mmCIF file of C-alpha atoms in Angstrom:
data_model
loop_
_atom_site.group_PDB
_atom_site.id
_atom_site.type_symbol
_atom_site.label_atom_id
_atom_site.label_comp_id
_atom_site.label_asym_id
_atom_site.label_seq_id
_atom_site.Cartn_x
_atom_site.Cartn_y
_atom_site.Cartn_z
ATOM 1 C CA UNK A 241 170.739 155.610 68.927
ATOM 2 C CA UNK A 242 174.242 155.458 71.286
ATOM 3 C CA UNK A 243 172.759 156.781 74.438
ATOM 4 C CA UNK A 244 174.830 158.065 76.785
ATOM 5 C CA UNK A 245 178.356 157.285 76.321
ATOM 6 C CA UNK A 246 181.755 158.431 78.699
ATOM 7 C CA UNK A 247 185.350 158.644 77.723
ATOM 8 C CA UNK A 248 187.778 157.238 78.635
ATOM 9 C CA UNK A 249 186.943 154.046 80.121
ATOM 10 C CA UNK A 250 190.355 154.541 82.297
ATOM 11 C CA UNK A 251 192.052 157.022 83.518
ATOM 12 C CA UNK A 252 195.167 157.133 86.020
ATOM 13 C CA UNK A 253 196.542 160.899 87.061
ATOM 14 C CA UNK A 254 198.839 161.307 89.527
ATOM 15 C CA UNK A 255 197.963 163.475 92.606
ATOM 16 C CA UNK A 256 197.233 167.468 91.952
ATOM 17 C CA UNK A 257 196.643 166.156 88.380
ATOM 18 C CA UNK A 258 193.259 167.929 86.095
ATOM 19 C CA UNK A 259 191.298 166.394 83.708
ATOM 20 C CA UNK A 260 187.829 166.689 82.117
ATOM 21 C CA UNK A 261 185.567 163.152 82.061
ATOM 22 C CA UNK A 262 183.183 163.140 78.793
ATOM 23 C CA UNK A 263 179.380 162.489 79.146
ATOM 24 C CA UNK A 264 177.151 162.943 75.778
ATOM 25 C CA UNK A 265 174.066 162.254 75.357
ATOM 26 C CA UNK A 266 171.879 161.772 71.884
ATOM 27 C CA UNK A 267 168.365 161.393 73.814
ATOM 28 C CA UNK A 268 167.727 164.934 73.697
ATOM 29 C CA UNK A 269 167.189 164.606 77.799
ATOM 30 C CA UNK A 270 167.264 167.602 79.562
ATOM 31 C CA UNK A 271 168.329 165.759 83.390
ATOM 32 C CA UNK A 272 172.127 165.109 83.073
ATOM 33 C CA UNK A 273 173.976 164.309 86.944
ATOM 34 C CA UNK A 274 177.571 162.591 87.501
ATOM 35 C CA UNK A 275 177.691 160.121 90.144
ATOM 36 C CA UNK A 276 180.307 158.009 91.699
ATOM 37 C CA UNK A 277 181.165 154.664 93.361
ATOM 38 C CA UNK A 278 182.702 152.877 95.649
ATOM 39 C CA UNK A 279 182.581 150.273 97.294
ATOM 40 C CA UNK A 280 180.101 149.389 100.096
ATOM 41 C CA UNK A 281 178.629 153.085 99.147
ATOM 42 C CA UNK A 282 176.686 153.161 96.743
ATOM 43 C CA UNK A 283 175.813 155.688 93.997
ATOM 44 C CA UNK A 284 176.768 159.590 95.229
ATOM 45 C CA UNK A 285 175.640 162.370 93.203
ATOM 46 C CA UNK A 286 178.056 164.732 92.465
ATOM 47 C CA UNK A 287 176.807 167.343 89.962
ATOM 48 C CA UNK A 288 173.284 167.817 88.038
ATOM 49 C CA UNK A 289 171.669 169.911 85.242
ATOM 50 C CA UNK A 290 168.419 170.255 84.197
ATOM 51 C CA UNK A 291 169.075 172.024 80.796
ATOM 52 C CA UNK A 292 171.833 173.900 79.096
ATOM 53 C CA UNK A 293 173.389 176.519 81.164
ATOM 54 C CA UNK A 294 171.977 174.990 84.875
ATOM 55 C CA UNK A 295 173.807 173.080 87.251
ATOM 56 C CA UNK A 296 173.573 172.592 90.868
ATOM 57 C CA UNK A 297 175.514 170.513 93.786
ATOM 58 C CA UNK A 298 174.508 166.670 94.788
ATOM 59 C CA UNK A 299 175.695 165.083 97.861
ATOM 60 C CA UNK A 300 179.373 164.547 96.798
ATOM 61 C CA UNK A 301 180.229 168.022 94.927
ATOM 62 C CA UNK A 302 183.917 168.987 96.410
ATOM 63 C CA UNK A 303 186.478 169.320 94.176
ATOM 64 C CA UNK A 304 184.509 168.658 91.077
ATOM 65 C CA UNK A 305 183.423 171.201 88.568
ATOM 66 C CA UNK A 306 180.697 171.037 85.543
ATOM 67 C CA UNK A 307 178.937 173.349 82.941
ATOM 68 C CA UNK A 308 176.514 172.511 80.424
ATOM 69 C CA UNK A 309 176.947 174.244 77.054
ATOM 70 C CA UNK A 310 174.549 172.131 75.539
ATOM 71 C CA UNK A 311 171.923 169.477 75.760
ATOM 72 C CA UNK A 312 173.993 166.704 74.781
ATOM 73 C CA UNK A 313 176.789 167.300 76.988
ATOM 74 C CA UNK A 314 177.975 167.375 80.578
ATOM 75 C CA UNK A 315 181.226 166.881 81.034
ATOM 76 C CA UNK A 316 183.096 166.426 84.708
ATOM 77 C CA UNK A 317 186.181 168.147 85.106
ATOM 78 C CA UNK A 318 188.591 167.086 88.230
ATOM 79 C CA UNK A 319 190.519 170.365 89.359
ATOM 80 C CA UNK A 320 193.163 168.794 90.848
ATOM 81 C CA UNK A 321 192.619 165.426 91.719
ATOM 82 C CA UNK A 322 193.212 163.730 94.906
ATOM 83 C CA UNK A 323 193.138 160.002 96.011
ATOM 84 C CA UNK A 324 190.352 160.283 97.890
ATOM 85 C CA UNK A 325 188.457 160.434 93.863
ATOM 86 C CA UNK A 326 189.562 156.860 92.907
ATOM 87 C CA UNK A 327 186.283 156.102 92.297
ATOM 88 C CA UNK A 328 183.982 154.187 88.885
ATOM 89 C CA UNK A 329 182.249 157.498 88.085
ATOM 90 C CA UNK A 330 178.793 157.600 85.862
ATOM 91 C CA UNK A 331 177.078 159.803 83.989
ATOM 92 C CA UNK A 332 173.562 159.748 83.533
ATOM 93 C CA UNK A 333 170.383 161.405 81.964
ATOM 94 C CA UNK A 334 166.625 161.711 82.079
ATOM 95 C CA UNK A 335 164.123 163.273 80.529
ATOM 96 C CA UNK A 336 163.009 166.311 82.561
ATOM 97 C CA UNK A 337 159.783 165.405 83.919
ATOM 98 C CA UNK A 338 159.571 163.627 87.795
ATOM 99 C CA UNK A 339 160.098 159.877 88.338
ATOM 100 C CA UNK A 340 161.627 159.217 85.166
ATOM 101 C CA UNK A 341 164.113 156.502 85.099
ATOM 102 C CA UNK A 342 167.976 157.598 84.828
ATOM 103 C CA UNK A 343 169.994 155.714 81.995
ATOM 104 C CA UNK A 344 173.384 155.417 82.622
ATOM 105 C CA UNK A 345 176.578 155.868 80.570
ATOM 106 C CA UNK A 346 178.920 152.373 80.801
ATOM 107 C CA UNK A 347 181.391 154.055 83.630
ATOM 108 C CA UNK A 348 184.578 155.221 83.565
ATOM 109 C CA UNK A 349 187.268 154.309 86.334
ATOM 110 C CA UNK A 350 189.567 156.857 87.584
ATOM 111 C CA UNK A 351 192.355 155.985 89.876
ATOM 112 C CA UNK A 352 194.706 159.185 91.522
ATOM 113 C CA UNK A 353 198.072 157.499 92.448
ATOM 114 C CA UNK B 156 165.388 163.565 103.838
ATOM 115 C CA UNK B 157 165.407 160.085 102.380
ATOM 116 C CA UNK B 158 167.070 157.282 102.486
ATOM 117 C CA UNK B 159 166.898 153.489 101.310
ATOM 118 C CA UNK B 160 168.600 150.332 102.804
ATOM 119 C CA UNK B 161 169.219 147.350 101.515
ATOM 120 C CA UNK B 162 170.127 145.208 104.543
ATOM 121 C CA UNK B 163 171.607 141.971 103.095
ATOM 122 C CA UNK B 164 174.707 143.042 101.550
ATOM 123 C CA UNK B 165 175.577 139.535 99.918
ATOM 124 C CA UNK B 166 173.667 136.479 98.549
ATOM 125 C CA UNK B 167 174.675 133.202 97.778
ATOM 126 C CA UNK B 168 172.563 130.776 96.225
ATOM 127 C CA UNK B 169 172.356 128.279 94.169
ATOM 128 C CA UNK B 170 170.834 128.184 90.652
ATOM 129 C CA UNK B 171 166.597 127.382 90.452
ATOM 130 C CA UNK B 172 166.523 128.420 93.582
ATOM 131 C CA UNK B 173 164.470 131.377 94.583
ATOM 132 C CA UNK B 174 165.863 135.039 95.704
ATOM 133 C CA UNK B 175 164.121 137.950 97.859
ATOM 134 C CA UNK B 176 166.362 141.441 97.822
ATOM 135 C CA UNK B 177 165.607 143.521 100.212
ATOM 136 C CA UNK B 178 164.701 147.428 100.319
ATOM 137 C CA UNK B 179 163.044 149.575 102.655
ATOM 138 C CA UNK B 180 163.141 153.400 101.894
ATOM 139 C CA UNK B 181 162.501 156.561 104.448
ATOM 140 C CA UNK B 182 160.816 159.591 102.165
ATOM 141 C CA UNK B 183 158.181 162.281 103.880
ATOM 142 C CA UNK B 184 156.645 162.807 100.510
ATOM 143 C CA UNK B 185 153.452 161.764 99.833
ATOM 144 C CA UNK B 186 154.326 161.155 95.900
ATOM 145 C CA UNK B 187 157.717 159.162 95.039
ATOM 146 C CA UNK B 188 159.133 156.793 92.727
ATOM 147 C CA UNK B 189 161.151 153.707 93.256
ATOM 148 C CA UNK B 190 163.458 152.176 91.296
ATOM 149 C CA UNK B 191 165.409 148.475 90.832
ATOM 150 C CA UNK B 192 169.042 148.445 88.659
ATOM 151 C CA UNK B 193 171.288 146.040 87.895
ATOM 152 C CA UNK B 194 175.233 146.224 87.515
ATOM 153 C CA UNK B 195 176.315 143.252 85.884
ATOM 154 C CA UNK B 196 180.302 142.285 86.732
ATOM 155 C CA UNK B 197 180.351 144.237 83.223
ATOM 156 C CA UNK B 198 180.489 147.292 85.232
ATOM 157 C CA UNK B 199 176.810 149.121 83.351
ATOM 158 C CA UNK B 200 174.077 149.845 85.374
ATOM 159 C CA UNK B 201 170.852 148.699 84.055
ATOM 160 C CA UNK B 202 167.495 149.599 84.827
ATOM 161 C CA UNK B 203 164.996 146.939 85.529
ATOM 162 C CA UNK B 204 161.747 148.607 87.181
ATOM 163 C CA UNK B 205 159.999 151.746 88.424
ATOM 164 C CA UNK B 206 156.855 152.205 90.396
ATOM 165 C CA UNK B 207 154.801 155.032 91.765
ATOM 166 C CA UNK B 208 154.102 155.196 95.312
ATOM 167 C CA UNK B 209 150.045 155.465 94.202
ATOM 168 C CA UNK B 210 150.373 152.436 92.341
ATOM 169 C CA UNK B 211 151.006 148.736 94.523
ATOM 170 C CA UNK B 212 150.086 146.301 92.553
ATOM 171 C CA UNK B 213 152.904 144.037 92.485
ATOM 172 C CA UNK B 214 154.759 144.336 89.110
ATOM 173 C CA UNK B 215 155.982 140.185 87.403
ATOM 174 C CA UNK B 216 158.389 140.410 84.616
ATOM 175 C CA UNK B 217 159.370 136.743 83.140
ATOM 176 C CA UNK B 218 161.225 135.167 86.662
ATOM 177 C CA UNK B 219 160.995 138.791 88.041
ATOM 178 C CA UNK B 220 158.821 139.849 90.475
ATOM 179 C CA UNK B 221 158.596 143.531 92.550
ATOM 180 C CA UNK B 222 156.520 143.859 95.869
ATOM 181 C CA UNK B 223 155.549 147.060 96.532
ATOM 182 C CA UNK B 224 153.920 147.941 100.004
ATOM 183 C CA UNK B 225 153.287 151.299 101.539
ATOM 184 C CA UNK B 226 152.266 150.153 105.121
ATOM 185 C CA UNK B 227 155.973 148.741 105.687
ATOM 186 C CA UNK B 228 157.726 151.422 103.233
ATOM 187 C CA UNK B 229 159.398 147.896 101.352
ATOM 188 C CA UNK B 230 160.017 147.169 97.386
ATOM 189 C CA UNK B 231 161.463 143.864 97.623
ATOM 190 C CA UNK B 232 161.970 142.695 94.404
ATOM 191 C CA UNK B 233 161.954 138.485 94.257
ATOM 192 C CA UNK B 234 164.364 136.121 91.312
ATOM 193 C CA UNK B 235 162.506 132.661 90.819
ATOM 194 C CA UNK B 236 164.600 129.727 89.691
ATOM 195 C CA UNK B 237 167.683 132.413 89.651
ATOM 196 C CA UNK B 238 170.715 131.853 86.734
ATOM 197 C CA UNK B 239 174.202 132.760 86.848
ATOM 198 C CA UNK B 240 173.450 135.423 85.134
ATOM 199 C CA UNK B 241 171.639 137.163 87.821
ATOM 200 C CA UNK B 242 175.088 137.407 89.297
ATOM 201 C CA UNK B 243 174.861 140.794 89.690
ATOM 202 C CA UNK B 244 174.869 143.603 92.307
ATOM 203 C CA UNK B 245 171.186 145.218 92.766
ATOM 204 C CA UNK B 246 170.957 148.760 93.717
ATOM 205 C CA UNK B 247 167.345 150.225 95.481
ATOM 206 C CA UNK B 248 166.970 153.916 94.589
ATOM 207 C CA UNK B 249 164.329 156.408 95.762
ATOM 208 C CA UNK B 250 163.640 159.847 93.365
ATOM 209 C CA UNK B 251 161.757 162.475 95.163
ATOM 210 C CA UNK B 252 158.439 163.659 93.203
ATOM 211 C CA UNK B 253 159.764 167.135 92.666
ATOM 212 C CA UNK B 254 160.084 167.425 88.953
ATOM 213 C CA UNK B 255 163.105 168.791 87.364
ATOM 214 C CA UNK B 256 164.975 168.443 89.932
ATOM 215 C CA UNK B 257 164.052 165.234 91.494
ATOM 216 C CA UNK B 258 167.579 163.286 92.436
ATOM 217 C CA UNK B 259 167.914 159.777 92.820
ATOM 218 C CA UNK B 260 168.605 158.655 96.199
ATOM 219 C CA UNK B 261 170.179 154.567 95.412
ATOM 220 C CA UNK B 262 170.431 151.882 98.866
ATOM 221 C CA UNK B 263 174.180 150.546 99.580
ATOM 222 C CA UNK B 264 173.745 147.528 96.840
ATOM 223 C CA UNK B 265 173.254 143.671 97.118
ATOM 224 C CA UNK B 266 175.985 141.721 95.468
ATOM 225 C CA UNK B 267 173.473 138.584 94.421
ATOM 226 C CA UNK B 268 176.201 135.670 93.320
ATOM 227 C CA UNK B 269 174.623 131.970 91.508
ATOM 228 C CA UNK B 270 176.430 129.246 91.509
ATOM 229 C CA UNK B 271 175.577 126.655 88.902
#
């Protein structure tokens, strides 16, 4: 099992550009989520999904879109990148039952100039 | 609303010292889950432990131990005889109990440096 994979590992964007961060898991987990990590802020939830076709907003959703067409994949789209979106992005997944631990991908370090 | 407070931001110890990382949480729910994650310098997040609110037994895993006290809303993590490889950022997290939609709320993390 590869677990949770993310691509790319690093990305530099110019302000206004768009891009998609990819996330895939091979554990057949229904729940998937995206977090951003900023210095001194811990991890904050951007969007999450409890299954294919179902997504919802987290704590900091503005500027990001998600979709979930398959159980395995949960891409995060930045529509028009801003310097405030410079961060490390983590994708995670878990089984659907409440209280299950989440397993995290290796992260994507994004810089917006 | 749920909240996790990790008041210590940075801790530095010398190898073989014991160190305790504090975690205090707030929730209105009677059923909830608590977690600790480790983030080593390589950046990945590693799951360490999960504890549900009905299980107040302390847990020990090798040099790691966890003390859960509902009376003080705390879930502290102790590393005994610390090693350089324990240097990392440690996050405490709290999960709502509500099944499929339950979300994880993280503390801001504690940076632990273990010096040789």
